[in-house]
Amino acid sequence: MTNPASVDNITLFVALICVCIVIGHLLVENKWTNESTTPLFLGLCSGVVILLSSGGTNSRIFEFDEQLFFIYLLPPIIFNAGFQMKKKQFFQNFMTIMLFGALGTLMSFTIISFGARYLIEMLNIGSLEIKDYLAIGAIFSATDSVYTLQILSQEETPLLYSILFGEGVVNDATSVVLFHAIQKYDLSDINVKTAFQFGGTFLFLFTTSTLLGVSVGLLSAFIMKKLHPGRHSSDREMALMILMAYLSYMMAELFDLSGILTAFFCGLVMSHYAWHSMTDGSKVATRHAFATFSFICEICIFLYVGMDALDLEKWNFVSSCPAKSVGMSALLLGLVLIGRASFVFPLSFISNLTKKSTSYKLNLKQQVIIWWAGLMRGVVSMTLAYNQFTRFGHTQQQANAIILTSTMTVVLFSTMVFGLMTKPLVRLLMPPPILNRNVLSSEPSSPNTLPLLHSSQDPESDTEHEDIHRSASLSRILSTTSNTIHRYWRKYDDRYMRPLFGGREVVHPVPASSTNNDSQ
């Protein structure tokens, strides 16, 4: 028989999700709020109510479960982001994304780890091992890619969105891989051999995770192309698409790879090939289904973080030394600011040197936005902190409790303060006329012939069947890509990949006087 208490908890949690959606809808026009701060604030309020009603013994509806986050809540968010990603923007900025997401994360990890190693000892919070300091570096190097989806618009700022979100996905994967490598190796005596093993493990996990996601995406595309399950049942077609997406993530977890990278690249490949082999009805339903799953999971995550912020067990350990807790929080926040700045501006300079077109170079204002928007720390940081410093969500050591409460403080402060200031900062540095001009030049909207399949929902809208605004600059685009890897890939894709795995039918460009539907 079902436990009545669990039924009550689930009922209350679902009700809170509904309230978050309603309040978020009412505040959607407010420039100071977004879809993330609403569940966080509501979670805090709910935690207060639960704390009072339980006599100060509990503030949460559910106990923290790391598996719940990594196995059920994170996959839909990451996959949907890859599925909805504007691929042209992503791959045109691929080197910048990899610089920020991989090399930048390693730089931030190094600075935060060494800073924690030499500064935390001054606070005298208790004994910590070298593995704990390195874990802190990995924990606070993980940006909140979920939050980035909420504070930036893919339509208004496509360049910043693609860089920030792409960096966020690679950053999360890099941080998680670093964290697991730290737990796996004995780092008490680091030598050259250990360093090479550490680097080799990282590269192996990164490469194999990406290849696994691409492979599952191609397999699903091949099945859709050859079997056409939608001929007999749209439900069967949609179910296969959804389950194959989830299978990619679970296979990565099964083989101890990075599920984040696998799910992201699986979504990217599915949107490029498999989605175009589906029936029109399934196309609409599938895209909305992925977006809906992702939306609900995001709310669940932020709602729980808000509730867990009031967990008295952790705060009781630091009640006797509040100055140490405040000092630790300020120290970690400062390391996050410095660690982020240490790679954004130098790597932006390096990235700009490799780009000939000024439209893809990052000016100082854009660099400031990238630095600021990446300061938020979210549930990945909290999950890794729980993994390192608790057992099943509980801790019995003062040093661990101080680190946990400080992590919670940094997460809440960065989300509520930095996050709320991001939208006004973007508007200040890049006013609406600039934003609108960027939209017209890089992501024009196509004619709304199918209301549910307009360009913002079409994964190929940035490269296929674009409207008359793009035809005027067609020759310029073709000339700038005529001698690039992208051009050769497109030719290979059109000749070999699309006929085998599906995808939008290639329509070769003709003079604008003959047609306005240039597709490439």
Coordinates of N, CA, C and O in Angstrom, one line a residue, residues 93 95-100 103-104 107 341-357 360-363 367:
N93 N 30.8 29.1 -33.0 CA 31.5 29.5 -31.8 C 32.0 28.4 -31.0 O 32.3 28.5 -29.8
M95 N 34.9 26.8 -31.0 CA 36.2 26.9 -30.3 C 36.2 27.8 -29.1 O 36.8 27.5 -28.1
T96 N 35.4 28.9 -29.2 CA 35.2 29.8 -28.0 C 34.6 29.0 -26.9 O 34.9 29.1 -25.7
I97 N 33.5 28.2 -27.2 CA 32.8 27.4 -26.2 C 33.7 26.4 -25.5 O 33.7 26.3 -24.3
M98 N 34.6 25.8 -26.3 CA 35.5 24.8 -25.7 C 36.6 25.5 -24.9 O 37.0 24.9 -23.9
L99 N 37.0 26.6 -25.4 CA 38.0 27.4 -24.6 C 37.4 27.7 -23.2 O 38.1 27.5 -22.2
F100 N 36.2 28.3 -23.2 CA 35.6 28.7 -21.9 C 35.2 27.5 -21.1 O 35.5 27.4 -19.9
L103 N 39.0 24.6 -21.0 CA 40.2 25.2 -20.5 C 39.9 26.3 -19.4 O 40.6 26.3 -18.3
G104 N 38.8 27.0 -19.6 CA 38.4 28.0 -18.6 C 38.0 27.4 -17.3 O 38.3 27.9 -16.2
M107 N 41.1 26.4 -15.4 CA 41.8 27.5 -14.9 C 41.0 28.0 -13.6 O 41.7 28.3 -12.6
A341 N 36.7 35.6 -13.7 CA 37.4 36.7 -14.4 C 38.8 36.2 -14.9 O 39.2 36.7 -16.0
S342 N 39.4 35.2 -14.3 CA 40.7 34.8 -14.6 C 40.8 34.2 -16.0 O 41.9 34.2 -16.6
F343 N 39.7 33.7 -16.5 CA 39.7 33.1 -17.8 C 38.8 33.7 -18.9 O 39.1 33.7 -20.1
V344 N 37.8 34.4 -18.5 CA 36.9 35.0 -19.4 C 37.6 36.1 -20.3 O 37.5 36.0 -21.5
F345 N 38.3 37.0 -19.7 CA 38.9 38.1 -20.4 C 40.1 37.6 -21.2 O 40.3 38.0 -22.4
P346 N 41.0 36.9 -20.6 CA 42.2 36.4 -21.4 C 41.8 35.5 -22.6 O 42.3 35.6 -23.7
L347 N 40.9 34.5 -22.3 CA 40.4 33.6 -23.3 C 39.6 34.3 -24.4 O 39.6 33.9 -25.6
S348 N 38.9 35.3 -24.0 CA 38.1 36.1 -25.0 C 39.1 36.8 -26.0 O 38.9 36.9 -27.2
F349 N 40.2 37.3 -25.5 CA 41.3 37.9 -26.3 C 41.8 36.9 -27.3 O 42.0 37.2 -28.5
I350 N 42.1 35.7 -26.8 CA 42.7 34.6 -27.6 C 41.6 34.2 -28.7 O 42.0 34.1 -29.9
S351 N 40.4 34.1 -28.3 CA 39.3 33.8 -29.2 C 39.2 34.8 -30.3 O 39.0 34.4 -31.5
N352 N 39.2 36.1 -30.0 CA 39.1 37.1 -31.0 C 40.2 37.1 -32.0 O 40.0 37.5 -33.2
L353 N 41.4 36.7 -31.6 CA 42.5 36.6 -32.5 C 42.3 35.6 -33.6 O 42.9 35.7 -34.7
T354 N 41.5 34.6 -33.4 CA 41.3 33.5 -34.3 C 40.1 33.8 -35.3 O 39.8 33.0 -36.2
K355 N 39.4 34.9 -35.1 CA 38.2 35.2 -35.9 C 38.5 36.4 -36.8 O 38.9 37.5 -36.3
K356 N 38.1 36.2 -38.1 CA 38.3 37.3 -39.0 C 37.1 38.3 -39.0 O 37.3 39.5 -39.2
S357 N 35.9 37.7 -38.8 CA 34.7 38.5 -38.9 C 34.5 39.2 -37.5 O 34.5 38.6 -36.5
Y360 N 31.6 38.1 -35.0 CA 31.8 37.0 -34.1 C 32.9 37.2 -33.0 O 33.2 36.3 -32.3
K361 N 33.4 38.5 -33.0 CA 34.4 38.8 -32.0 C 33.7 39.4 -30.8 O 32.6 40.0 -30.9
L362 N 34.2 39.1 -29.6 CA 33.5 39.5 -28.3 C 34.1 40.9 -27.9 O 35.3 41.0 -27.6
N363 N 33.3 41.9 -27.9 CA 33.8 43.2 -27.4 C 33.8 43.2 -25.9 O 33.3 42.3 -25.2
Q367 N 32.0 40.7 -23.1 CA 32.8 39.9 -22.2 C 32.4 40.1 -20.7 O 32.4 39.2 -19.9

